[in-house]
Amino acid sequence: MSEISNLRNYSSWLETLVDLDETLWSKPISKGKWSVSEIIAHITAWDHHLLSEVIPSVKKEKGMEFPDFEPFNKKASDYAKSGISQSTLLIEAKDTRELLVKELNEIPAEKLNKSLTSNGVTHCPHTGTPYSLKHIVKEFTDHDHHHKEQIIHFLKKNSFVGK
């Protein structure tokens, strides 16, 4: 599934942040926005949620459940500000993503494509597409892309050129 390959690409992209200066790592990408570290912690928290909650539920052919976004995202932001080092967070993000890709690749196609509810809803309100794990993975790859573009724009604006 190409969506899973796209998830794997994020893991490789994280390598470009290894040499990022600590001040850029912790600086908000713009006024009122998160820092690079908070964005990485945010994506990693969602990867953990997919691994611990969504995939096991899909394997049992039960509906997918997602937490209230605001408190969930705040917890990820707080984690990034907790004193975790840049290298530790990047390793955690990469390892978590690689495990997620591995788990997704082991799920049979019929389970990836099976229609399931997401928080009790059968269809995406934006596209009308029936919810399935495949659909959720596509939403998460779009989510990755959105945040990668934010970070890339911020780093270009601040004259950081990765490896």
Coordinates of C-alpha atoms in Angstrom, one line a residue:
M1 CA 0.0 0.0 0.0
S2 CA 1.6 3.3 -1.1
E3 CA 0.2 5.1 2.0
I4 CA 2.4 2.8 4.2
S5 CA 5.4 3.6 2.0
N6 CA 4.6 7.3 2.6
L7 CA 4.6 6.7 6.3
R8 CA 8.0 5.1 6.0
N9 CA 9.3 8.2 4.2
Y10 CA 8.7 10.3 7.3
S11 CA 11.0 8.1 9.3
S12 CA 13.8 8.7 6.8
W13 CA 13.0 12.5 6.7
L14 CA 13.6 12.7 10.4
E15 CA 17.3 12.2 9.7
T16 CA 17.4 15.7 8.2
L17 CA 16.7 17.1 11.7
V18 CA 19.5 15.4 13.5
D19 CA 21.9 18.4 13.1
L20 CA 19.3 21.1 13.7
D21 CA 20.5 23.8 16.1
E22 CA 18.8 23.5 19.5
T23 CA 17.5 27.1 19.3
L24 CA 15.6 26.3 16.1
W25 CA 14.5 22.9 17.5
S26 CA 12.8 24.6 20.4
K27 CA 11.6 27.8 18.7
P28 CA 8.0 28.2 17.6
I29 CA 7.7 27.9 13.8
S30 CA 5.6 31.1 13.9
K31 CA 3.7 33.2 16.3
G32 CA 1.2 31.0 18.3
K33 CA 2.5 27.8 16.7
W34 CA 4.4 24.8 18.0
S35 CA 8.2 24.3 17.8
V36 CA 9.8 21.6 15.6
S37 CA 10.2 19.5 18.8
E38 CA 6.5 19.9 19.7
I39 CA 5.5 18.9 16.1
I40 CA 7.7 15.8 16.2
A41 CA 6.3 14.8 19.7
H42 CA 2.8 15.4 18.3
I43 CA 3.3 13.1 15.3
T44 CA 5.0 10.5 17.6
A45 CA 2.1 10.6 20.0
W46 CA -0.4 9.8 17.2
D47 CA 1.9 7.0 16.0
H48 CA 1.8 5.6 19.5
H49 CA -2.0 5.9 19.5
L50 CA -2.3 4.0 16.2
L51 CA -0.1 1.3 17.6
S52 CA -1.7 0.9 21.0
E53 CA -5.3 1.5 20.2
V54 CA -6.3 1.7 16.6
I55 CA -4.4 -1.3 15.1
P56 CA -5.5 -3.7 17.9
S57 CA -9.1 -2.6 17.4
V58 CA -8.9 -3.1 13.6
K59 CA -7.4 -6.5 14.1
K60 CA -10.5 -7.4 16.2
E61 CA -12.7 -5.8 13.5
K62 CA -14.0 -3.2 16.0
G63 CA -14.4 0.5 15.4
M64 CA -11.4 2.8 15.7
E65 CA -11.4 5.3 18.6
F66 CA -9.6 8.6 18.7
P67 CA -9.2 10.8 21.8
D68 CA -10.3 14.4 22.1
F69 CA -7.6 16.2 20.0
E70 CA -6.9 19.2 22.2
P71 CA -5.9 17.5 25.5
F72 CA -4.1 14.7 23.5
N73 CA -2.1 17.3 21.5
K74 CA -1.3 19.4 24.7
K75 CA 0.1 16.3 26.3
A76 CA 2.4 15.8 23.3
S77 CA 3.5 19.5 23.4
D78 CA 4.2 19.2 27.2
Y79 CA 6.3 16.1 26.5
A80 CA 8.4 18.0 24.0
K81 CA 9.0 20.7 26.6
S82 CA 9.7 18.1 29.4
G83 CA 13.4 18.2 29.0
I84 CA 13.6 15.2 26.5
S85 CA 16.7 15.7 24.4
Q86 CA 16.5 16.3 20.7
S87 CA 18.4 13.1 19.9
T88 CA 16.2 11.0 22.2
L89 CA 13.0 12.4 20.7
L90 CA 14.2 11.9 17.2
I91 CA 15.2 8.3 18.0
E92 CA 11.8 7.7 19.6
A93 CA 10.0 9.2 16.7
K94 CA 11.9 7.1 14.2
D95 CA 11.6 3.9 16.1
T96 CA 7.9 4.4 16.7
R97 CA 7.2 5.1 13.1
E98 CA 9.2 2.1 11.9
L99 CA 7.3 -0.1 14.3
L100 CA 4.0 1.4 13.0
V101 CA 5.0 0.7 9.4
K102 CA 6.0 -2.9 10.3
E103 CA 2.7 -3.5 12.1
L104 CA 0.7 -2.0 9.2
N105 CA 2.6 -4.2 6.6
E106 CA 1.6 -7.3 8.6
I107 CA -2.2 -6.5 8.4
P108 CA -3.9 -8.4 5.5
A109 CA -5.3 -6.1 2.8
E110 CA -8.9 -7.1 3.5
K111 CA -8.5 -5.8 7.1
L112 CA -6.9 -2.6 5.9
N113 CA -9.8 -2.0 3.5
K114 CA -12.6 -3.2 5.8
S115 CA -15.1 -0.5 6.6
L116 CA -15.1 0.4 10.3
T117 CA -16.4 3.3 12.4
S118 CA -14.2 6.1 13.7
N119 CA -15.5 7.3 17.0
G120 CA -18.9 5.8 16.0
V121 CA -19.0 7.5 12.6
T122 CA -19.1 5.4 9.4
H123 CA -18.0 8.0 6.8
C124 CA -15.5 10.8 6.7
P125 CA -17.5 14.1 6.9
H126 CA -15.0 15.8 4.5
T127 CA -14.9 13.3 1.7
G128 CA -17.8 10.9 2.3
T129 CA -15.4 8.0 2.1
P130 CA -16.2 5.1 4.4
Y131 CA -13.8 4.9 7.3
S132 CA -11.2 2.1 7.2
L133 CA -7.7 1.7 8.4
K134 CA -6.5 2.4 4.9
H135 CA -8.4 5.7 5.0
I136 CA -7.0 6.6 8.4
V137 CA -3.4 5.9 7.2
K138 CA -4.0 8.2 4.2
E139 CA -5.2 10.9 6.6
F140 CA -2.1 10.4 8.7
T141 CA 0.2 10.6 5.7
D142 CA -1.5 13.9 4.7
H143 CA -1.0 15.0 8.3
D144 CA 2.7 14.2 8.1
H145 CA 3.0 16.1 4.9
H146 CA 1.3 19.1 6.4
H147 CA 3.7 19.2 9.3
K148 CA 6.8 18.4 7.3
E149 CA 6.0 21.4 5.0
Q150 CA 5.6 23.7 8.0
I151 CA 9.0 22.6 9.3
I152 CA 10.7 22.8 5.9
H153 CA 9.3 26.3 5.4
F154 CA 10.4 27.4 8.9
L155 CA 13.9 26.0 8.4
K156 CA 14.3 27.6 5.0
K157 CA 13.1 30.9 6.5
N158 CA 15.8 30.5 9.2
S159 CA 18.5 29.4 6.7
F160 CA 18.9 25.9 8.0
V161 CA 20.0 23.4 5.4
G162 CA 19.8 19.8 6.5
K163 CA 22.1 17.0 5.4

